[in-house]
């Protein structure tokens, strides 16, 4: 059985259809990479699965561990085992990262200790791009989800930090966590080695493959034009 | 400027402790004379000019020499329907740097107490004071603090007032009189929860080169009615700024934020900004995506707003 199954998902934001019949399955312990051009619906899919209220589901199902969660509130979905690393998290003036982590979970991870310099700072206030990603990962790891959605976690990370993040993700996957990773970059996929990759264009996943290198090569050579013509690579 | 922590309340082992209307303890040191206001009135004639008639209660603190420890006072209401009518006087002598943590609170939520406190703080020439004032009241209390700060030449005051647990009625009056080259940073944070709150703050820039920054942060929730008047009156070449920021949590509350600038000198520079906003949906949903309930998320955003 899939951990997450999305069936014919149609989603609107501000009256505009962004996702137009997305189908997707992710198994337990699987890493699924989602690629796509700008404004293709990648982040909308991530936020819709998470349950952000500005994304209105018009049609379709989001099934997590056999249960349709599309009517569940955001925080209830977290309890069901979904967590999202935001691409652009908001700044929270006056709220220390340590305080937020305490509210998320009483358990402290080694990763938090390693980046303890961030704990006394206000969440995302004057954080560099890389610090935001580390803070996001700290929060999501504290939730210990079944499905971790990473929306462009690699943007803003230097090579060393990216390697560190990849190692953490791999370790969690080894322990059974599933990952939906959204990215523009091939480098992180080389390091993570996803089980499957999909391409989303105009709000629909139009191709899936177990060979991410082949898909990346095709995108590099033909942009996303060839993806529009292929059913399955 | 930092907001005084609620931990001050928890860690209170004060130099002056008043419970209901009974003085429970007063500490002694070479550098600081602490008395009840009644004893100060009776034993130190010079204090009479600062009191508004013979006091019925309250504290007198006279910092005569440099101290290396923070002063602390606790004024508590512990019994039902207690009425406190206090006069507090604090004098910091020339050139002394001091810090005071001042806590006024109800020990229970349902005591229906009345706390009336008139205070006068005198900062002599070149003195400086960080005054952290924490209020923590029950929802049925009535509270009327009325303070005057006199800043002599070259003195400086950091005044941080925090009220995260407001009473039913809160009427704050602060008047700050600034002498030559003195400076004041005022920070007032009030979390209005089902409260009727009036704040009247007046800074008089009477001295040449005096400076004032006044920062108000207000939160209105659960049927609160808040009226905040904050004024700077510049009589000499001086600088001042008022910053009033408010956050509305629901439609049952009302916030009136009234900054006022009065300039009587062409070389003075005084400015203000005021805003009343609502909780950001983006922040709220971000915190909910971390598993916090909507109420937890709002409480956290409010506490961050008041602290920042």
Coordinates of C-alpha atoms in Angstrom, one line a residue:
Chain A
X1 CA 0.0 0.0 0.0
X2 CA 1.2 3.5 -0.8
X3 CA 1.9 5.9 2.1
X4 CA 0.5 8.8 0.0
X5 CA -1.8 8.5 -2.9
X6 CA -3.1 11.5 -4.8
X7 CA -5.9 10.9 -7.3
X8 CA -6.9 13.4 -10.0
X9 CA -6.2 16.4 -7.8
X10 CA -7.6 19.8 -9.1
X11 CA -6.6 22.8 -7.0
X12 CA -7.3 26.5 -7.3
X13 CA -5.6 29.5 -5.8
X14 CA -7.2 32.9 -6.0
X15 CA -9.7 31.6 -8.5
X16 CA -7.0 30.2 -10.8
X17 CA -6.6 26.5 -11.5
X18 CA -3.0 25.6 -10.6
X19 CA -3.2 21.8 -10.4
X20 CA -5.1 20.1 -13.0
X21 CA -5.5 16.4 -12.3
X22 CA -2.4 15.3 -10.4
X23 CA -1.9 11.6 -9.8
X24 CA 0.9 10.5 -7.6
X25 CA 1.9 7.5 -5.4
X26 CA 4.7 7.5 -2.8
X27 CA 5.5 4.3 -0.9
X28 CA 6.8 4.1 2.6
X29 CA 10.5 4.7 2.7
X30 CA 10.5 5.9 -0.9
X31 CA 12.1 9.1 -2.2
X32 CA 10.2 10.8 -5.0
X33 CA 11.7 13.7 -6.8
X34 CA 9.4 16.2 -8.5
X35 CA 10.8 18.4 -11.3
X36 CA 9.1 21.0 -13.4
X37 CA 9.5 24.5 -14.8
X38 CA 8.7 27.6 -12.9
X39 CA 5.0 28.0 -12.2
X40 CA 4.2 24.4 -13.1
X41 CA 2.5 23.7 -9.8
X42 CA 5.3 22.0 -7.7
X43 CA 5.0 24.2 -4.6
X44 CA 1.2 24.3 -4.9
X45 CA 1.2 20.5 -4.8
X46 CA 3.5 20.6 -1.7
X47 CA 1.3 23.2 0.1
X48 CA -1.9 21.5 -0.9
X49 CA -0.8 18.1 0.5
X50 CA 0.3 20.0 3.7
X51 CA -3.2 21.6 3.9
X52 CA -2.5 25.4 3.5
X53 CA -6.0 26.9 3.4
X54 CA -5.4 29.3 0.4
X55 CA -5.2 26.2 -1.9
X56 CA -8.8 25.1 -2.6
X57 CA -9.3 21.5 -3.6
X58 CA -11.9 21.4 -6.3
X59 CA -11.6 17.7 -7.2
X60 CA -9.7 14.6 -6.3
X61 CA -8.4 12.8 -3.2
X62 CA -5.3 12.9 -1.0
X63 CA -5.0 9.6 0.7
X64 CA -2.5 9.2 3.5
X65 CA -2.1 5.7 5.0
X66 CA -5.4 4.7 3.5
X67 CA -7.3 7.7 4.8
X68 CA -8.6 10.7 2.8
X69 CA -7.1 13.7 4.5
X70 CA -8.2 16.4 2.2
X71 CA -10.8 17.8 4.7
X72 CA -8.3 17.7 7.6
X73 CA -7.0 21.0 9.0
X74 CA -3.4 21.8 8.6
X75 CA -2.3 20.9 12.1
X76 CA -4.2 17.7 12.0
X77 CA -2.3 16.6 8.9
X78 CA 0.9 17.2 10.9
X79 CA -0.4 14.8 13.5
X80 CA -1.1 12.3 10.7
X81 CA 2.5 12.4 9.8
X82 CA 3.1 15.1 7.1
X83 CA 5.7 17.8 7.4
X84 CA 6.8 20.5 5.0
X85 CA 10.1 22.3 4.6
X86 CA 8.9 25.7 3.2
X87 CA 10.6 27.2 0.2
X88 CA 10.2 30.7 1.6
X89 CA 9.4 30.5 5.3
X90 CA 8.2 33.8 7.0
X91 CA 10.2 35.7 9.5
X92 CA 8.8 35.5 13.1
X93 CA 9.8 38.6 15.1
X94 CA 10.3 38.0 18.8
X95 CA 10.0 34.2 18.5
X96 CA 13.2 32.3 19.3
X97 CA 13.8 29.2 17.3
X98 CA 14.4 27.3 20.5
X99 CA 11.0 28.3 21.8
X100 CA 9.3 27.1 18.6
X101 CA 11.2 23.8 18.7
X102 CA 10.2 23.3 22.4
X103 CA 6.5 23.7 21.3
X104 CA 7.0 21.3 18.4
X105 CA 8.7 18.6 20.5
X106 CA 10.4 18.1 23.8
X107 CA 13.0 15.8 22.2
X108 CA 16.2 17.5 21.2
X109 CA 18.2 16.1 18.2
X110 CA 21.9 16.1 17.6
X111 CA 21.2 18.3 14.5
X112 CA 19.9 21.0 16.8
X113 CA 22.9 20.8 19.0
X114 CA 25.2 21.2 15.9
X115 CA 23.4 24.4 14.9
X116 CA 22.8 25.7 18.4
X117 CA 23.9 29.2 17.3
X118 CA 20.5 29.5 15.6
X119 CA 18.4 28.6 18.6
X120 CA 18.7 31.9 20.4
X121 CA 17.7 33.9 17.2
X122 CA 14.3 34.9 16.1
X123 CA 13.0 32.4 13.6
X124 CA 14.1 33.4 10.0
X125 CA 14.9 37.0 11.1
X126 CA 18.0 38.0 9.2
X127 CA 18.7 34.4 8.5
X128 CA 20.8 33.6 5.4
X129 CA 19.3 31.4 2.8
X130 CA 21.2 28.4 4.1
X131 CA 20.3 29.2 7.7
X132 CA 16.6 29.2 6.8
X133 CA 16.9 25.7 5.3
X134 CA 18.7 24.4 8.4
X135 CA 16.0 25.9 10.6
X136 CA 13.3 24.4 8.5
X137 CA 15.0 21.0 8.7
X138 CA 15.4 21.2 12.4
X139 CA 11.6 21.9 12.8
X140 CA 10.6 19.2 10.5
X141 CA 12.9 16.6 12.0
X142 CA 11.4 17.5 15.4
X143 CA 8.0 16.5 14.1
X144 CA 9.5 13.1 13.1
X145 CA 7.0 12.7 10.2
X146 CA 6.2 9.7 8.0
X147 CA 6.3 11.9 4.9
X148 CA 8.7 14.8 4.6
X149 CA 8.0 17.3 1.8
X150 CA 11.1 19.3 0.9
X151 CA 10.3 22.3 -1.3
X152 CA 13.6 23.4 -2.8
X153 CA 15.6 22.5 0.3
X154 CA 18.8 22.8 -1.8
X155 CA 18.5 26.4 -2.8
X156 CA 20.8 28.7 -0.7
X157 CA 22.9 25.8 0.6
X158 CA 26.6 25.7 0.0
X159 CA 28.2 22.3 -1.0
X160 CA 29.1 21.3 2.6
X161 CA 25.7 22.2 4.0
X162 CA 24.0 20.4 1.2
X163 CA 26.0 17.3 1.9
X164 CA 25.1 17.5 5.6
X165 CA 21.4 17.9 4.7
X166 CA 21.5 15.0 2.3
X167 CA 23.1 12.8 4.9
X168 CA 20.3 13.6 7.4
X169 CA 17.6 12.9 4.8
X170 CA 19.3 9.6 3.8
X171 CA 19.5 8.5 7.4
X172 CA 15.8 9.2 7.9
X173 CA 14.8 7.4 4.7
X174 CA 16.8 4.4 5.9
X175 CA 14.6 4.5 9.0
X176 CA 11.5 4.3 6.9
X177 CA 10.6 8.0 6.3
X178 CA 9.2 8.9 2.8
X179 CA 10.4 12.0 1.0
X180 CA 8.8 14.1 -1.7
X181 CA 11.6 16.4 -2.9
X182 CA 11.0 19.3 -5.1
X183 CA 14.0 20.7 -6.9
X184 CA 15.5 22.5 -9.9
X185 CA 19.0 21.1 -9.3
X186 CA 20.4 17.9 -10.5
X187 CA 23.2 17.9 -7.8
X188 CA 21.1 17.0 -4.9
X189 CA 19.4 14.2 -6.8
X190 CA 22.8 12.7 -7.6
X191 CA 23.5 12.7 -3.8
X192 CA 20.1 11.5 -2.7
X193 CA 19.5 9.1 -5.5
X194 CA 15.7 9.1 -5.5
X195 CA 13.7 5.9 -6.2
X196 CA 11.6 7.7 -8.7
X197 CA 11.3 11.1 -10.4
X198 CA 8.3 12.8 -11.9
X199 CA 7.9 15.9 -14.1
X200 CA 5.0 18.3 -13.6
X201 CA 4.0 20.7 -16.3
X202 CA 0.9 22.9 -16.4
X203 CA -0.4 21.4 -13.1
X204 CA -0.2 17.8 -14.2
X205 CA 2.5 15.1 -13.6
X206 CA 3.1 14.1 -17.2
X207 CA 6.0 11.7 -16.7
X208 CA 7.5 9.4 -14.2
X209 CA 10.7 7.4 -14.2
X210 CA 12.9 5.3 -12.0
X211 CA 15.9 6.7 -13.9
X212 CA 16.4 10.3 -12.7
X213 CA 19.6 10.8 -14.7
X214 CA 17.8 10.0 -17.9
X215 CA 15.1 12.6 -17.1
X216 CA 17.6 15.2 -16.1
X217 CA 19.6 14.6 -19.3
X218 CA 16.4 15.0 -21.3
X219 CA 15.5 18.2 -19.5
X220 CA 19.0 19.6 -20.0
X221 CA 19.0 18.8 -23.7
X222 CA 15.4 19.8 -24.6
X223 CA 14.3 21.9 -21.6
X224 CA 10.9 20.6 -20.7
X225 CA 9.7 20.5 -24.3
X226 CA 10.3 16.7 -24.7
X227 CA 8.6 15.9 -21.4
X228 CA 5.4 17.2 -22.9
X229 CA 5.5 14.5 -25.5
X230 CA 6.5 11.5 -23.4
X231 CA 4.2 9.4 -21.4
X232 CA 6.7 7.3 -19.5
X233 CA 10.4 7.3 -19.8
Chain B
X1 CA 15.2 48.0 24.7
X2 CA 14.1 44.7 26.0
X3 CA 10.8 43.6 27.4
X4 CA 11.1 42.5 31.0
X5 CA 10.7 38.8 31.4
X6 CA 7.8 37.2 33.2
X7 CA 10.6 35.2 34.9
X8 CA 11.1 38.3 37.0
X9 CA 7.8 37.4 38.7
X10 CA 8.9 33.8 39.3
X11 CA 12.3 34.7 40.7
X12 CA 11.1 37.5 43.0
X13 CA 13.1 37.6 46.2
X14 CA 12.7 41.3 46.6
X15 CA 14.4 44.1 48.5
X16 CA 11.0 45.3 49.3
X17 CA 8.0 43.0 49.7
X18 CA 4.4 44.2 50.3
X19 CA 1.6 41.7 50.4
X20 CA -1.9 43.3 50.5
X21 CA -1.2 46.3 52.7
X22 CA 1.5 44.8 54.9
X23 CA 5.2 45.3 54.5
X24 CA 6.7 41.8 54.8
X25 CA 10.4 42.5 54.3
X26 CA 12.8 45.2 53.5
X27 CA 16.5 44.6 52.8
X28 CA 19.3 46.7 54.1
X29 CA 22.6 47.7 52.5
X30 CA 25.2 50.5 52.9
X31 CA 24.5 51.8 49.4
X32 CA 20.8 51.9 49.4
X33 CA 18.2 53.0 51.9
X34 CA 14.9 51.3 51.6
X35 CA 12.0 52.2 53.8
X36 CA 8.2 52.1 53.7
X37 CA 6.9 55.4 52.3
X38 CA 5.3 56.1 55.7
X39 CA 8.6 55.7 57.5
X40 CA 10.3 57.9 54.9
X41 CA 7.7 60.6 55.3
X42 CA 8.1 60.5 59.1
X43 CA 11.9 60.3 59.2
X44 CA 13.2 62.2 56.2
X45 CA 11.8 65.7 55.8
X46 CA 13.2 66.3 52.4
X47 CA 11.0 63.5 51.0
X48 CA 7.8 65.4 51.8
X49 CA 8.1 67.6 48.7
X50 CA 8.0 64.5 46.5
X51 CA 5.0 62.8 48.2
X52 CA 1.4 63.9 47.4
X53 CA 0.4 64.2 51.1
X54 CA 1.2 61.6 53.7
X55 CA 1.4 58.2 52.1
X56 CA -0.7 55.3 53.2
X57 CA 1.7 52.7 51.9
X58 CA 4.4 52.0 49.3
X59 CA 8.2 52.1 49.2
X60 CA 10.9 54.6 49.4
X61 CA 14.2 53.7 47.7
X62 CA 17.2 56.0 47.9
X63 CA 20.3 54.8 46.0
X64 CA 23.1 56.8 47.5
X65 CA 26.1 54.9 46.2
X66 CA 27.0 52.8 43.2
X67 CA 25.5 49.3 43.5
X68 CA 26.4 46.1 41.6
X69 CA 23.1 44.3 42.1
X70 CA 19.7 44.9 40.7
X71 CA 17.1 46.3 43.1
X72 CA 13.8 44.5 43.3
X73 CA 10.4 45.2 44.7
X74 CA 7.3 43.0 44.8
X75 CA 3.9 44.4 45.5
X76 CA 1.3 41.6 45.7
X77 CA -2.4 41.3 46.2
X78 CA -3.1 38.0 47.9
X79 CA -6.5 38.4 49.6
X80 CA -10.0 39.1 48.3
X81 CA -11.0 42.7 47.5
X82 CA -7.9 44.3 48.9
X83 CA -7.5 48.0 48.1
X84 CA -3.9 49.3 47.8
X85 CA -3.3 53.0 47.8
X86 CA 0.5 53.4 47.4
X87 CA 3.0 56.1 47.0
X88 CA 6.4 55.0 45.8
X89 CA 9.5 57.2 45.7
X90 CA 12.8 56.2 44.2
X91 CA 15.8 58.6 44.1
X92 CA 19.0 57.7 42.3
X93 CA 21.9 60.0 43.3
X94 CA 24.3 61.8 40.9
X95 CA 26.2 59.6 38.5
X96 CA 24.9 56.3 39.8
X97 CA 23.9 53.5 37.4
X98 CA 21.2 51.3 38.7
X99 CA 18.7 48.6 37.7
X100 CA 15.4 47.9 39.3
X101 CA 13.0 45.0 38.7
X102 CA 9.6 46.0 39.9
X103 CA 6.8 43.5 40.1
X104 CA 3.1 44.3 40.9
X105 CA 0.8 41.3 40.7
X106 CA -2.2 39.4 42.0
X107 CA -1.4 36.0 43.3
X108 CA -4.7 34.6 42.1
X109 CA -7.0 35.4 39.2
X110 CA -10.2 36.1 41.1
X111 CA -9.3 38.4 43.9
X112 CA -11.1 41.5 42.7
X113 CA -8.4 43.8 44.1
X114 CA -7.6 47.4 43.5
X115 CA -4.1 48.6 43.0
X116 CA -3.5 52.3 43.0
X117 CA 0.1 53.4 42.8
X118 CA 1.4 56.9 42.5
X119 CA 5.1 56.9 41.9
X120 CA 7.9 59.4 41.5
X121 CA 11.4 58.5 40.3
X122 CA 14.1 61.1 40.5
X123 CA 17.3 60.6 38.5
X124 CA 19.8 63.1 39.6
X125 CA 22.5 64.5 37.3
X126 CA 24.3 61.9 35.3
X127 CA 22.4 59.0 36.9
X128 CA 21.0 56.1 34.8
X129 CA 18.3 53.6 35.6
X130 CA 17.0 50.5 33.8
X131 CA 13.5 50.1 35.3
X132 CA 11.8 46.9 34.4
X133 CA 8.2 47.0 35.5
X134 CA 6.1 43.8 35.2
X135 CA 2.4 43.7 35.9
X136 CA 0.5 40.4 36.3
X137 CA -3.1 40.8 37.3
X138 CA -6.2 38.8 37.8
X139 CA -9.1 39.2 35.4
X140 CA -11.2 41.0 38.0
X141 CA -8.6 43.5 39.3
X142 CA -8.6 47.3 38.8
X143 CA -5.2 48.9 38.5
X144 CA -4.2 52.5 38.4
X145 CA -0.5 53.3 38.1
X146 CA 0.4 57.0 37.9
X147 CA 4.1 57.6 37.7
X148 CA 6.3 60.7 37.2
X149 CA 9.9 60.5 36.2
X150 CA 12.2 63.4 36.6
X151 CA 15.4 63.2 34.7
X152 CA 18.0 65.8 35.6
X153 CA 20.8 66.9 33.4
X154 CA 22.6 64.1 31.6
X155 CA 20.6 61.3 33.2
X156 CA 19.1 58.4 31.3
X157 CA 16.2 56.1 31.8
X158 CA 15.3 52.8 30.2
X159 CA 11.7 52.1 31.2
X160 CA 10.3 48.7 30.2
X161 CA 6.7 48.0 31.2
X162 CA 5.2 44.6 30.4
X163 CA 1.7 43.4 31.1
X164 CA 0.9 40.1 29.7
X165 CA -1.9 39.4 32.2
X166 CA -4.1 42.5 32.3
X167 CA -6.7 43.3 34.9
X168 CA -10.3 44.2 34.2
X169 CA -9.5 47.9 34.2
X170 CA -6.0 49.3 33.7
X171 CA -5.4 53.1 33.7
X172 CA -1.7 53.9 33.2
X173 CA -0.4 57.4 33.5
X174 CA 3.3 58.2 32.9
X175 CA 4.8 61.6 32.8
X176 CA 8.5 62.0 32.0
X177 CA 10.2 65.3 32.4
X178 CA 13.6 65.5 30.7
X179 CA 16.3 67.9 31.6
X180 CA 19.3 69.0 29.6
X181 CA 21.0 66.2 27.6
X182 CA 19.0 63.6 29.4
X183 CA 17.5 60.6 27.5
X184 CA 14.7 58.2 27.9
X185 CA 13.7 55.0 26.2
X186 CA 10.2 53.9 27.0
X187 CA 8.8 50.6 26.0
X188 CA 5.3 49.6 27.0
X189 CA 3.8 46.3 26.0
X190 CA 0.2 45.4 27.0
X191 CA -1.7 42.3 26.0
X192 CA -5.3 43.3 26.3
X193 CA -7.6 40.4 27.1
X194 CA -11.2 41.3 27.9
X195 CA -9.9 44.5 29.4
X196 CA -10.6 48.2 29.5
X197 CA -7.2 49.8 29.1
X198 CA -6.3 53.5 29.1
X199 CA -2.7 54.6 28.7
X200 CA -1.6 58.2 28.9
X201 CA 2.0 58.8 28.4
X202 CA 3.5 62.3 28.2
X203 CA 7.2 63.1 27.6
X204 CA 8.3 66.7 28.2
X205 CA 11.5 67.5 26.4
X206 CA 12.3 70.5 28.6
X207 CA 16.1 70.4 28.3
X208 CA 18.4 71.2 25.5
X209 CA 19.8 68.1 23.8
X210 CA 17.2 65.8 25.5
X211 CA 16.0 62.8 23.7
X212 CA 13.1 60.4 23.9
X213 CA 12.0 57.3 22.2
X214 CA 8.6 56.0 23.1
X215 CA 7.5 52.6 21.9
X216 CA 4.0 51.2 22.6
X217 CA 3.0 47.7 21.6
X218 CA -0.7 46.8 22.2
X219 CA -2.7 43.7 21.6
X220 CA -6.5 43.7 21.6
X221 CA -8.4 40.5 22.0
X222 CA -11.6 39.2 23.6
X223 CA -13.6 42.3 24.0
X224 CA -10.8 44.6 24.9
X225 CA -11.1 48.4 24.6
X226 CA -7.7 50.1 24.5
X227 CA -7.1 53.8 24.3
X228 CA -3.5 54.8 24.1
X229 CA -2.4 58.4 24.1
X230 CA 1.3 59.0 23.7
X231 CA 2.7 62.5 23.4
X232 CA 6.0 64.3 23.2
X233 CA 6.2 68.0 23.9
X234 CA 9.4 69.6 22.7
X235 CA 10.2 72.8 24.5
X236 CA 13.9 73.0 23.7
X237 CA 16.2 71.8 20.9
X238 CA 15.7 68.1 21.3
X239 CA 14.7 64.9 19.6
X240 CA 11.8 62.5 20.1
X241 CA 10.1 59.7 18.4
X242 CA 6.8 57.8 19.1
X243 CA 6.2 54.4 17.7
X244 CA 2.8 52.9 18.4
X245 CA 2.2 49.4 17.0
X246 CA -1.0 47.4 17.7
X247 CA -2.3 44.1 16.8
X248 CA -6.0 43.2 16.6
X249 CA -6.9 39.6 17.2
X250 CA -10.6 39.7 16.9
X251 CA -13.5 42.0 15.8
X252 CA -14.9 42.3 19.3
X253 CA -12.0 44.5 20.5
X254 CA -11.2 48.2 19.8
X255 CA -7.9 50.0 19.8
X256 CA -7.5 53.7 19.7
X257 CA -3.9 54.7 19.2
X258 CA -3.3 58.4 19.5
X259 CA 0.2 59.8 19.1
X260 CA 0.6 63.5 19.7
X261 CA 3.5 65.8 18.9
X262 CA 3.7 69.3 20.2
X263 CA 6.7 71.4 19.2
X264 CA 7.6 74.7 20.8
X265 CA 11.1 75.0 19.4
X266 CA 12.1 75.4 15.8
X267 CA 15.2 73.3 16.2
X268 CA 13.4 70.3 17.8
X269 CA 12.9 67.2 15.7
X270 CA 10.0 65.0 16.7
X271 CA 8.3 62.3 14.7
X272 CA 5.8 59.5 15.2
X273 CA 4.5 56.4 13.5
X274 CA 1.5 54.3 14.3
X275 CA 0.0 51.2 12.9
X276 CA -2.8 48.8 13.8
X277 CA -2.6 45.4 12.0
X278 CA -3.8 41.9 12.3
X279 CA -2.2 38.5 12.7
X280 CA -0.4 37.5 9.5
X281 CA -2.2 34.5 7.8
X282 CA 1.2 33.4 6.5
X283 CA 2.7 33.3 10.0
X284 CA -0.3 31.6 11.4
X285 CA -0.4 28.9 8.8
X286 CA 3.3 28.4 9.1
X287 CA 3.0 27.7 12.8
X288 CA 0.0 25.4 12.2
X289 CA 2.1 23.5 9.8
X290 CA 4.4 22.8 12.7
X291 CA 1.5 21.2 14.6
X292 CA 0.5 24.2 16.7
X293 CA -3.3 24.7 17.1
X294 CA -4.6 28.1 15.9
X295 CA -4.8 29.3 19.5
X296 CA -1.2 28.3 20.3
X297 CA -0.1 29.9 17.1
X298 CA -1.9 33.2 17.9
X299 CA -0.5 33.2 21.4
X300 CA 3.0 32.7 20.1
X301 CA 2.7 35.4 17.5
X302 CA 1.3 37.8 20.1
X303 CA 4.1 37.1 22.5
X304 CA 6.6 37.6 19.7
X305 CA 5.0 40.9 18.7
X306 CA 5.1 42.2 22.3
X307 CA 8.7 41.1 22.7
X308 CA 10.2 42.2 19.4

